[in-house]
Coordinates of C-alpha atoms (C1' of nucleotides) in Angstrom, one line a residue:
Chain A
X1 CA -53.8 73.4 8.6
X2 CA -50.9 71.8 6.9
X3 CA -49.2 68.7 9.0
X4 CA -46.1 70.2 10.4
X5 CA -43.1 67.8 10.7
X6 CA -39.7 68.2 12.3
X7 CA -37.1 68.1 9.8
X8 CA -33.5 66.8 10.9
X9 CA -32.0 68.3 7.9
X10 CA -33.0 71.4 8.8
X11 CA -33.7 71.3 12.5
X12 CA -36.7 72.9 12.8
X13 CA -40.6 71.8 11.6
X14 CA -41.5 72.5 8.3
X15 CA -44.9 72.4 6.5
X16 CA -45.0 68.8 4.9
X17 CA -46.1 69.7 1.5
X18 CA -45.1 66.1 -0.6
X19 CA -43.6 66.0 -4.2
X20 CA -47.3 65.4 -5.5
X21 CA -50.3 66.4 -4.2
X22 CA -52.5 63.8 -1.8
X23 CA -49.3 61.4 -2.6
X24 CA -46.8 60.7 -0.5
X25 CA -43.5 58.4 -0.8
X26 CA -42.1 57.0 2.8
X27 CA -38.8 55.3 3.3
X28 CA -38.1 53.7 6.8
X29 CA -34.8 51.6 7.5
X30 CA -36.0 48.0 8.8
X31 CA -34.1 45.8 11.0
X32 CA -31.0 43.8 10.2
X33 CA -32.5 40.1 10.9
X34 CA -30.3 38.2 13.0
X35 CA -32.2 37.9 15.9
X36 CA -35.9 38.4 17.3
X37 CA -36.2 42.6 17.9
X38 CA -36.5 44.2 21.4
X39 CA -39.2 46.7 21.9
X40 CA -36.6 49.6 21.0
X41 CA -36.1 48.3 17.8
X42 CA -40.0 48.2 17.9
X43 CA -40.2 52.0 18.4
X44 CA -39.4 52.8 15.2
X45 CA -41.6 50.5 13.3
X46 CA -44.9 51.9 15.9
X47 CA -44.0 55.7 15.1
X48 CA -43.6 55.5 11.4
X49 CA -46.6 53.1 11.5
X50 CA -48.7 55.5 13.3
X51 CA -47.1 58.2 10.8
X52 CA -48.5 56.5 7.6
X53 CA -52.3 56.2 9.7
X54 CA -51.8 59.4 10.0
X55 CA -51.1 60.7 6.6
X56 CA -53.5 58.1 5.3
X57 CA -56.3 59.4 7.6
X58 CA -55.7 62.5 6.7
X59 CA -55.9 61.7 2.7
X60 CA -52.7 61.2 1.5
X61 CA -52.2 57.9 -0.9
X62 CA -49.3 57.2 1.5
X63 CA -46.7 54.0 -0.4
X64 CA -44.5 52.8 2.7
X65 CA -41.3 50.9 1.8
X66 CA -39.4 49.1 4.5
X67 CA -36.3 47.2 4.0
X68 CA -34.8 44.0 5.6
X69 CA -31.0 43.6 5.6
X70 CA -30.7 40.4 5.7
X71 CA -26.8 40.1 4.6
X72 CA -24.6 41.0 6.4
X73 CA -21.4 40.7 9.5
X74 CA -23.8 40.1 11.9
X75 CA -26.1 37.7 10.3
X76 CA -23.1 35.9 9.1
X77 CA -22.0 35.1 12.7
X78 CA -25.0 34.3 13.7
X79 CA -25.8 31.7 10.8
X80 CA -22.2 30.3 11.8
X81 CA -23.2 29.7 15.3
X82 CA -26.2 28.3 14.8
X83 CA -24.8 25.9 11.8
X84 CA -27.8 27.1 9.8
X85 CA -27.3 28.8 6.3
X86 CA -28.1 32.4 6.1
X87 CA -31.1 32.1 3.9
X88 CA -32.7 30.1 6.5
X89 CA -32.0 32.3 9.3
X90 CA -33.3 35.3 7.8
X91 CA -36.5 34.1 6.8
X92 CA -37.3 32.5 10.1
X93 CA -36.3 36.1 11.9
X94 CA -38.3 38.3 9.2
X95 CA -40.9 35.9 10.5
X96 CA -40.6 36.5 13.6
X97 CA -40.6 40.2 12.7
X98 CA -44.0 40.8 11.1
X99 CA -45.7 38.2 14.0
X100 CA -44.1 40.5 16.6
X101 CA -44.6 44.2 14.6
X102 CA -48.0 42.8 13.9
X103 CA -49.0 42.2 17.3
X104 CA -48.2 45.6 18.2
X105 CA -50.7 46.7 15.6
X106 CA -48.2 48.1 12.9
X107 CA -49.7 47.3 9.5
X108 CA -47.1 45.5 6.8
X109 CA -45.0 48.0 4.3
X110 CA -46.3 48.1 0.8
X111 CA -43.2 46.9 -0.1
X112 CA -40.4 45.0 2.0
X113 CA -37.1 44.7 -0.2
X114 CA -34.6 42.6 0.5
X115 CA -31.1 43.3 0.2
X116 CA -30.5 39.7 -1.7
X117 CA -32.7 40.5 -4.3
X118 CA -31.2 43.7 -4.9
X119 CA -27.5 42.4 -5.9
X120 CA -27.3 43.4 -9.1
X121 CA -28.9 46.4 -8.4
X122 CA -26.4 47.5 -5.9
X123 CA -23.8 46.3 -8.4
X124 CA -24.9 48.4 -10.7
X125 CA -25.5 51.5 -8.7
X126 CA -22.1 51.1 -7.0
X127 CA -20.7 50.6 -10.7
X128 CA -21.8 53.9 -11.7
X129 CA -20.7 55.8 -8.5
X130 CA -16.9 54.6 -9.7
X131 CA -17.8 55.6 -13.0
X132 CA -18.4 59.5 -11.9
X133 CA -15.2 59.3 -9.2
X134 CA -17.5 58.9 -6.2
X135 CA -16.3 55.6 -5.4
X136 CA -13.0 53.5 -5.6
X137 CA -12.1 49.9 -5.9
X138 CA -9.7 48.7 -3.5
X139 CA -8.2 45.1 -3.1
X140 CA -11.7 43.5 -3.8
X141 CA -13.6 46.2 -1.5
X142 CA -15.3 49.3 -3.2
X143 CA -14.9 52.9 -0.7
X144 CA -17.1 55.7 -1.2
X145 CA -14.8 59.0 -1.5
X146 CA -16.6 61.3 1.0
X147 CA -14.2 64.0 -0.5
X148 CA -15.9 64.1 -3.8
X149 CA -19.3 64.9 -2.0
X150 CA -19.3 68.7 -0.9
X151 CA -22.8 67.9 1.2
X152 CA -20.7 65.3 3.7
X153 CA -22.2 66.0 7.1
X154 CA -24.9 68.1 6.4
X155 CA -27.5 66.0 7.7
X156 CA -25.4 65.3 11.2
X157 CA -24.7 69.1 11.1
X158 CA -20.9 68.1 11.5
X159 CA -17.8 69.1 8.9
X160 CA -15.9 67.0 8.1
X161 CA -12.7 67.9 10.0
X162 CA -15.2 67.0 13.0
X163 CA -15.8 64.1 11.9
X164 CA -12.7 62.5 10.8
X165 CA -11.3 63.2 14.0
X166 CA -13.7 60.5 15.7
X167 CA -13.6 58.2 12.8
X168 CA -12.9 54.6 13.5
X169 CA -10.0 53.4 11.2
X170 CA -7.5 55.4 9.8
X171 CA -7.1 56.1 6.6
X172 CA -4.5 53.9 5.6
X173 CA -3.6 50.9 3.2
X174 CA -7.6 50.8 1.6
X175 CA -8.8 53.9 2.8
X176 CA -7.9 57.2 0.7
X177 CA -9.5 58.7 3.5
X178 CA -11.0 57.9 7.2
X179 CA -14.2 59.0 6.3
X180 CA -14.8 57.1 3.3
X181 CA -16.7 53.7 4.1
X182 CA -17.4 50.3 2.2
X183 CA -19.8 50.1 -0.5
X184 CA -18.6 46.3 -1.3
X185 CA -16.9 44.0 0.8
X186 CA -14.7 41.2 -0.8
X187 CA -15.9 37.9 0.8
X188 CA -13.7 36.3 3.4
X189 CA -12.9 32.9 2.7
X190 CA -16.3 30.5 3.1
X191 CA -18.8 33.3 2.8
X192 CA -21.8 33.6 1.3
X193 CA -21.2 36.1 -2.2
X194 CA -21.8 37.8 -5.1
X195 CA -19.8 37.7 -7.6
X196 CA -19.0 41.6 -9.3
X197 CA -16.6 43.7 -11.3
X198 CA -14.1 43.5 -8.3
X199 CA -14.7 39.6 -7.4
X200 CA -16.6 38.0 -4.7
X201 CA -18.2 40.2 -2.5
X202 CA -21.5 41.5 -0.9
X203 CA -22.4 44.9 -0.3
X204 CA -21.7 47.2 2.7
X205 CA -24.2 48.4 4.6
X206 CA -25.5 51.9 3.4
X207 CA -25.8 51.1 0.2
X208 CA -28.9 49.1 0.2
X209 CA -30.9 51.8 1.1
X210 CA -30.0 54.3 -1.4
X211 CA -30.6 51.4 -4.0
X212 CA -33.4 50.3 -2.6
X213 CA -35.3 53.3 -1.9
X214 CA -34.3 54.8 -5.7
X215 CA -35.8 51.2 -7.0
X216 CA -39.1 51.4 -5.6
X217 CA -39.7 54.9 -5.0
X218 CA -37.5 56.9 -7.1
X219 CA -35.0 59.5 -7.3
X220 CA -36.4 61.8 -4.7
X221 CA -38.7 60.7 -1.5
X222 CA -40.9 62.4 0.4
X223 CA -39.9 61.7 4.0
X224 CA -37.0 58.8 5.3
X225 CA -37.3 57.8 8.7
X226 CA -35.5 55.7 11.1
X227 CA -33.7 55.7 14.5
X228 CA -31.9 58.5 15.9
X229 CA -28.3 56.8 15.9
X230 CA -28.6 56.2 12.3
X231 CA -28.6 60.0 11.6
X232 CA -24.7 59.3 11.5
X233 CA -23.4 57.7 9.5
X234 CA -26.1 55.5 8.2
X235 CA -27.8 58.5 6.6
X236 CA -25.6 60.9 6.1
X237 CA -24.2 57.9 3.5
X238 CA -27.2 57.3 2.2
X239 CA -27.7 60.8 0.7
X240 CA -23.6 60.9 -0.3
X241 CA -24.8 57.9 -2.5
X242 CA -28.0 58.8 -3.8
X243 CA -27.5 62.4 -4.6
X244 CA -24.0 61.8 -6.1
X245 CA -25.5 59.4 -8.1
X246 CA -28.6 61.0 -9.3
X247 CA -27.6 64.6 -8.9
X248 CA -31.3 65.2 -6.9
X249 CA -32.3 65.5 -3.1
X250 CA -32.6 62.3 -1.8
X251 CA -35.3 62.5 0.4
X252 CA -37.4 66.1 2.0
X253 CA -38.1 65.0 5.2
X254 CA -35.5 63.5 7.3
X255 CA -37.8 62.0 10.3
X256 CA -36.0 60.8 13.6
X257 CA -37.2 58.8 16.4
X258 CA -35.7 59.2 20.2
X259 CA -34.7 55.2 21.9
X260 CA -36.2 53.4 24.4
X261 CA -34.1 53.5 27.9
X262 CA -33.9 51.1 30.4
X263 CA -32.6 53.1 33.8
X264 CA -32.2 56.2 31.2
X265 CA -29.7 54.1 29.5
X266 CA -30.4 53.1 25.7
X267 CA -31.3 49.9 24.7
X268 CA -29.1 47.5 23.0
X269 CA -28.1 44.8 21.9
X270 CA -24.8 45.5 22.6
X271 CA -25.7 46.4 26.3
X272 CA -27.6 43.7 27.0
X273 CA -30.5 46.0 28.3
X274 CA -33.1 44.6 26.1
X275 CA -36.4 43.8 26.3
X276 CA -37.4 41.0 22.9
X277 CA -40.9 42.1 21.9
X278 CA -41.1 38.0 21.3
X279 CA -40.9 37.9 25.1
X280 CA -42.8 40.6 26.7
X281 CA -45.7 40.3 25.0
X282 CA -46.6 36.8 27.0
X283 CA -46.9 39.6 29.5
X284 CA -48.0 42.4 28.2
X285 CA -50.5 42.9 26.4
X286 CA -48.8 44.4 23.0
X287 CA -51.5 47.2 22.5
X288 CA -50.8 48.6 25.9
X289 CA -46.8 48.3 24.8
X290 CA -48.1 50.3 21.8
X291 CA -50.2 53.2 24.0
X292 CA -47.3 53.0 26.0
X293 CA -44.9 54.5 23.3
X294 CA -47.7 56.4 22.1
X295 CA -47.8 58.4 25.3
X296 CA -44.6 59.8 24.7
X297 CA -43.5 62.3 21.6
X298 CA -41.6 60.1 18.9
X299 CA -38.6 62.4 19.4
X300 CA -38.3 62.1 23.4
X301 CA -36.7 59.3 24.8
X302 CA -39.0 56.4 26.7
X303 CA -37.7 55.2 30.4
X304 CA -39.4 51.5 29.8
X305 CA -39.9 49.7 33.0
X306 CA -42.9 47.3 34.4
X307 CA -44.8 50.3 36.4
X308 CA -44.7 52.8 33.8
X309 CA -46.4 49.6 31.6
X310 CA -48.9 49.3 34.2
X311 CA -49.8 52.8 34.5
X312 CA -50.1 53.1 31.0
X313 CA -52.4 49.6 30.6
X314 CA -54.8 51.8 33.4
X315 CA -55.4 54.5 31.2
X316 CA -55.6 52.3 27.7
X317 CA -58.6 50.4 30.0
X318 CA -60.2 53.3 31.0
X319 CA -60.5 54.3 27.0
X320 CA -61.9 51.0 26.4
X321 CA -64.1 50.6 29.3
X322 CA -65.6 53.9 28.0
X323 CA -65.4 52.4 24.3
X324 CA -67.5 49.2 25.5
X325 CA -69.7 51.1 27.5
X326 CA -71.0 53.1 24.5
X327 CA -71.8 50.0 22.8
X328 CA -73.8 48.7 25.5
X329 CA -76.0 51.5 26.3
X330 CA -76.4 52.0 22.4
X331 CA -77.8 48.2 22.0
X332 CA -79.8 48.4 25.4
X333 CA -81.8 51.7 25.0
X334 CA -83.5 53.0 22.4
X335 CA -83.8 56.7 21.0
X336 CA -85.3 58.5 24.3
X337 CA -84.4 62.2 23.1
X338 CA -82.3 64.4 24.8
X339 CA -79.7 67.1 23.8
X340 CA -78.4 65.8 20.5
X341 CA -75.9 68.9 18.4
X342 CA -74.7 70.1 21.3
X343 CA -72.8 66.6 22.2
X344 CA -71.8 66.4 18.4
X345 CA -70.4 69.5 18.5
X346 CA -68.7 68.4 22.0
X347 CA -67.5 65.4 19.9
X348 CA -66.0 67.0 17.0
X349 CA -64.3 69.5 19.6
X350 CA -62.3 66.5 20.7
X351 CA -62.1 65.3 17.0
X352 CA -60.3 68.7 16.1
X353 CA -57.9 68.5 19.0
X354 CA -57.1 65.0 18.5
X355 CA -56.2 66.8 14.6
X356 CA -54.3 69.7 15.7
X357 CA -52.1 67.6 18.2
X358 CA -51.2 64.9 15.2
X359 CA -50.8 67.9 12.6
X360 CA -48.2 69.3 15.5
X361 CA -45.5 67.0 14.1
X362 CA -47.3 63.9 15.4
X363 CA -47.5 64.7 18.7
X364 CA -49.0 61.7 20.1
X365 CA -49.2 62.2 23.7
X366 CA -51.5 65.2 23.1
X367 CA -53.7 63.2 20.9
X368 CA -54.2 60.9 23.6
X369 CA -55.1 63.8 26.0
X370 CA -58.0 64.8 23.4
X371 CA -59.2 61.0 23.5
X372 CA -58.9 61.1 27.2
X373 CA -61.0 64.3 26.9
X374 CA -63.7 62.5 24.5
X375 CA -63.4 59.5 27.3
X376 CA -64.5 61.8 29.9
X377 CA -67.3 63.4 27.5
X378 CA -68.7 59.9 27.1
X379 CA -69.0 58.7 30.6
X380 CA -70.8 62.0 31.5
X381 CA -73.0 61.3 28.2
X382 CA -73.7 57.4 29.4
X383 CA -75.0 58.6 32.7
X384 CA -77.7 60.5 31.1
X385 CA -81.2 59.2 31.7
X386 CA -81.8 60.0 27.7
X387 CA -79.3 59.0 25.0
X388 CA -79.6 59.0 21.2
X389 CA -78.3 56.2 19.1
X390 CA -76.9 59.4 16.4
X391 CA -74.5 60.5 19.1
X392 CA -73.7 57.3 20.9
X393 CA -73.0 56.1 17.3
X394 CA -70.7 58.9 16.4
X395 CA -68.9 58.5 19.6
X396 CA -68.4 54.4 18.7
X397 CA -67.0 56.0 15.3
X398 CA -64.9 58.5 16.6
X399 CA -63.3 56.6 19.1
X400 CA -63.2 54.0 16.5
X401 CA -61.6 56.6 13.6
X402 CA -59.0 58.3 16.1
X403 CA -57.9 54.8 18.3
X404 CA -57.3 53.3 14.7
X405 CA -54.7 56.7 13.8
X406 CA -52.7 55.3 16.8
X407 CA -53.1 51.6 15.5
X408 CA -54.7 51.0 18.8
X409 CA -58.1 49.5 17.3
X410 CA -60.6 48.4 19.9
X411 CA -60.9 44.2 20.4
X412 CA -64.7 43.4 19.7
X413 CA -66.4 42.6 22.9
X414 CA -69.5 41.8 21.1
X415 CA -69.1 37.9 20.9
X416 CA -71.5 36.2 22.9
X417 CA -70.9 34.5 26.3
X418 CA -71.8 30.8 26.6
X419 CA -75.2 30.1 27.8
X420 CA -74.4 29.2 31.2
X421 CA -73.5 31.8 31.8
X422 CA -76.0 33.8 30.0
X423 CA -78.1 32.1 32.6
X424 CA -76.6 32.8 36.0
X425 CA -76.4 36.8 34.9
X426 CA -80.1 36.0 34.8
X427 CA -80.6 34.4 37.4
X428 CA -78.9 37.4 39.1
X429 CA -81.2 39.7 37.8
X430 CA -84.0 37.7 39.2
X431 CA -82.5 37.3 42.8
X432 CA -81.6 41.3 42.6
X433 CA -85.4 42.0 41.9
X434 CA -86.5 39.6 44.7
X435 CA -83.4 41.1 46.7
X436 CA -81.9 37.9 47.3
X437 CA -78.2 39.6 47.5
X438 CA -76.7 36.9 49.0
X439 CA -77.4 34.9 46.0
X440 CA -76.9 37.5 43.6
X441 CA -73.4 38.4 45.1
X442 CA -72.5 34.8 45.4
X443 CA -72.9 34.8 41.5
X444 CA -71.1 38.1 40.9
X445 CA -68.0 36.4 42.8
X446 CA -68.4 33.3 41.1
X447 CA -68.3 34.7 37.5
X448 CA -65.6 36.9 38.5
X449 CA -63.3 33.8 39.2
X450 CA -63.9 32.8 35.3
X451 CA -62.7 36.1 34.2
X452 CA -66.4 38.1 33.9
X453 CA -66.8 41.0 35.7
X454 CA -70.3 42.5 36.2
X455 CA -71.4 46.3 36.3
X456 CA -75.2 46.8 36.6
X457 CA -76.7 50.1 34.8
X458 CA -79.6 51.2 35.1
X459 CA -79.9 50.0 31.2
X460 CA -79.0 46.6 32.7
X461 CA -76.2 44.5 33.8
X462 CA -73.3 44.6 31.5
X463 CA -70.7 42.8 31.4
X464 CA -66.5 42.5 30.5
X465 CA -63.8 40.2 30.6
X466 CA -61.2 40.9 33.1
Chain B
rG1 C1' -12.9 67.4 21.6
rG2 C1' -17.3 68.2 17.8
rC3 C1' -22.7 67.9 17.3
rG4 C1' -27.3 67.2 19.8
rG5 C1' -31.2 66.1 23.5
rC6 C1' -33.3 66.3 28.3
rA7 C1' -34.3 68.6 33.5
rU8 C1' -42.3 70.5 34.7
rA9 C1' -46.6 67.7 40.8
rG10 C1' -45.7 61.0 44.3
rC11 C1' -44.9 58.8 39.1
rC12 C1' -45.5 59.5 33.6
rA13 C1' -46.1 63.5 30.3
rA14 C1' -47.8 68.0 27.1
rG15 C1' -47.0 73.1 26.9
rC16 C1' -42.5 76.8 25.1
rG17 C1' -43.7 84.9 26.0
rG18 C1' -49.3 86.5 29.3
rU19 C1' -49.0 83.5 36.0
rA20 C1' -49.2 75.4 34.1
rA21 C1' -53.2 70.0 29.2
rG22 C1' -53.9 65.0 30.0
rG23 C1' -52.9 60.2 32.4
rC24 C1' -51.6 57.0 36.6
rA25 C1' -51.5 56.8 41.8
rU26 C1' -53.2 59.0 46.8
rG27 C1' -57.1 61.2 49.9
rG28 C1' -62.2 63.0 50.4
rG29 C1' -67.3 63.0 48.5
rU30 C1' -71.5 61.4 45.1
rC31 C1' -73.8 57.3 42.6
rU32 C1' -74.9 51.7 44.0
rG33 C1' -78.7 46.9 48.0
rC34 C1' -73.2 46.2 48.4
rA35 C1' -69.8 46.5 44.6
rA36 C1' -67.9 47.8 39.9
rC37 C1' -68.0 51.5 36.1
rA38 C1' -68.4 56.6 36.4
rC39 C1' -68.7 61.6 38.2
rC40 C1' -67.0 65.8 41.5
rC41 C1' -63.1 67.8 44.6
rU42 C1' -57.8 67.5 46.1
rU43 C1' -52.0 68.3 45.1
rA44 C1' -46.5 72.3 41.0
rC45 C1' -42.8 78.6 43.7
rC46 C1' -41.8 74.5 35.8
rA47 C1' -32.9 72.2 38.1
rC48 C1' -29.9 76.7 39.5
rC49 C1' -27.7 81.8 38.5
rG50 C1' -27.8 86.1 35.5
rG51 C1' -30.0 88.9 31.2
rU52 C1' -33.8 90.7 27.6
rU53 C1' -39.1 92.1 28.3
rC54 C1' -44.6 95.7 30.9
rG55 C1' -44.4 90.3 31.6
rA56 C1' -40.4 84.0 31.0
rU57 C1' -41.6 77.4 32.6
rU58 C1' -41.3 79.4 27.6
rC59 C1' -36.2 83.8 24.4
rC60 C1' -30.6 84.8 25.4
rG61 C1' -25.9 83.7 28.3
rG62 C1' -23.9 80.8 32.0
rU63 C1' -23.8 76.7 35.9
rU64 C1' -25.0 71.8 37.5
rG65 C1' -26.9 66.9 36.5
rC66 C1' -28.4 63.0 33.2
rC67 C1' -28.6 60.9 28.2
rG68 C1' -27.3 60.2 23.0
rC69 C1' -24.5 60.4 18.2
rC70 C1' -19.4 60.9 16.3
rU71 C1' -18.0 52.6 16.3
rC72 C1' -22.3 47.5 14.7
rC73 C1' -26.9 49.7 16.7
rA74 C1' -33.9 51.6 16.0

RNA sequence: GGCGGCAUAGCCAAGCGGUAAGGCAUGGGUCUGCAACACCCUUACCACCGGUUCGAUUCCGGUUGCCGCCUCCA
């Protein structure tokens, strides 16, 4: 079955069939870097992320580009507050970005472009637009005219008469028209610039991306993803620019996430509502924020709030309880017989939901219901009094294969404990055979104040970290 | 005003024409020396009112409530 995604272009989900076969081409918008991210700016990175496993598990050659703005109004401020120069700032907050988008388990882009090292190439671009009467200098700033663009809108589904009517600033003085927005802004006096056709400057926001994008992944891409509130305008400019200038769709698949709420009110910045990923995660561990979002379709919104996180940390536990489990029993009992197709076939019955829920336009919470399902399949399998090391061993690997789709990998449990405590589980074992519980419980409590809790088996006493 | 989303058990969340997946929590039971892990059992008139249909949580119209974009924003 073909993967099925939901297209914001056209509203509906389409078959994704890419440009060329097994290839795919993936634009996602990054964060301007001003400041560490919250976790909603962190919802976009996991979805896309778990978008490219996906795509990549499922074959495709999948080349991710993800930008950083790191010029901008914003940035500018904030380098002015902090006396620091806006070089500086951005690198220590891109930083900061992959340590924090790393420790929720989101793998690096194949290619992060920077809007500094694109200057000439915006110049350029933007130089062209002119050229063919999309765009318009005016007193040092360079407007896109919308007007010239007959597909204005059609990615927000809005006209233009809609849209003009909640435009910010009027038309006016440097505006032909309210719609049209800033492709270059001349530099204020002290800031950092560029120098261009129509003087110092830098560019304006939208126009990064279109550059970007065209530079390292051509003309046309497959799918462009971001946040939902950058549908308009963010977007909707990008494609004015790209396909005015190449006279070619600018990308197939428009992909969408929904925000993370705090009391069903967006996060933001603006708000104050937020939640830094920099900060939480001394509290959380990031891979249960990460099967937190998972739980939830990409396109619905997330309610975030400490007892949803602990519910969610419950059920990622359970999964790896399960996971650990497996490994146990497959290094502490040999081959004994027992039903062995049947529980493959159980296995890939999982495997195949797990499948048909990601083709489904990634629909994450019913891949986790599958692996839930496989969970369940493999605590009735452990109690067994005969196991195989073939099935036990394609459990490990599925739960292995389908965890890793979701970029929720399983820590490796394996590493030895030190040898005094090696001992006293021994000991334990010895007191338990001579039924000496008092002792045997004594040590159970004791190693359970350094973190080890222990779960005998009738394969033997294993153990975990809790 | 324009465009859009959401409303499903105590909580979270799928489903979206044929009488409701999964998770968390609760209660009961089984397993265990006791635990833990685990297993079994337990809980829903799908916001409201109309319509279409043999049949609607699912489609259509309307109502109410909440949220978002239209302004920097993931």
């Amino acid at each position: 079955m073909t993967i099925q995604i939901y297209n914001t272009l056209t509203r509906k989900k389409e078959p994704f069939i890419p440009m060329e076969e097994g290839k795919v081409k993936m634009y996602v918008c990054g964060p301007t870097v001003y400041n560490y991210i919250h976790i909603g700016n962190a919802r976009p990175v996991i979805a896309f992320d778990t978008v490219r496993r996906y795509l990549e598990y499922r074959g495709f050659d999948v080349t991710y580009v993800s930008n950083f703005t790191d010029v901008d109004d914003k940035i500018i401020k904030a380098a002015n507050e902090l006396g620091e120069e806006v070089g500086e700032l951005t690198e220590r907050f891109i930083n900061a970005f992959h340590e924090d988008v790393g420790a929720l388990g989101c793998n690096k882009a194949d290619v992060h472009p920077r809007v500094t090292e694109h200057i000439g190439d915006i110049v350029d671009f933007v130089s062209v637009l002119i050229d063919k009467g999309f765009a318009y200098e005016s007193q040092g700033d360079v407007y896109y005219r919308t007007r010239n663009f007959e597909g204005y809108g059609k990615l927000s589904h809005q006209s233009t008469d809609e849209l003009k009517i909640g435009a910010r600033i009027e038309e006016g003085i440097k505006k032909e028209n309210a719609l049209d927005f800033a492709l270059w802004k001349a530099a204020k006096e002290g800031e950092i610039s560029w120098e261009s056709p129509w003087g110092a400057g830098r560019p304006g926001w939208h126009i990064e991306c279109s550059v970007m994008a065209r530079e390292h992944l051509g003309d046309t891409i497959d799918i462009h993803a971001g946040g939902q509130d950058l549908t308009f305008p963010h977007h909707e400019n990008e494609i004015a620019q790209s396909e005015a200038m190449t006279g070619k769709t600018f990308a197939n698949y428009w992909m969408h996430n929904g925000y993370i709420n705090i009391d069903n009110e967006k996060m933001s910045k603006s708000l104050g509502n937020f939640v830094l990923v920099h900060d939480i995660q001394k509290q959380i561990d990031p891979k249960v924020l990460r099967f937190f979002v998972m739980s939830v379709h990409y396109r619905h919104p997330i309610n975030f709030s400490q007892n949803l996180v602990e519910s969610a940390a419950n059920g990622l536990e359970r999964i790896r309880t399960a996971y650990n489990n497996l490994k146990h029993r497959l290094a502490t009992s040999a081959d004994l017989g027992g039903q062995k197709d049947s529980w493959l076939h159980k296995v890939d019955e999982q495997k195949a939901a797990f499948e048909q829920a990601m083709d489904d336009d990634f629909n994450t919470a019913n891949a986790l219901a599958a692996i839930f399902e496989l969970t369940k399949l493999a605590n009735v399998y452990l109690v067994e009094k005969n196991t195989q090391s073939d099935v036990l061993d394609y459990f490990i690997k599925t739960f292995g294969d389908l965890m890793g789709v979701l970029g929720l990998p399983f820590d490796d449990v394996t590493g030895l404990l030190d040898a005094a405590v090696d001992a006293l589980i021994e000991e334990r074992l010895e007191a338990r055979r001579n039924r000496a519980f008092n002792r045997s419980d004594e040590i159970r409590d004791e190693l359970k104040e350094k973190g080890i809790i222990l779960e005998d088996t009738a394969q033997g006493t294993r153990w975990k970290r809790g």
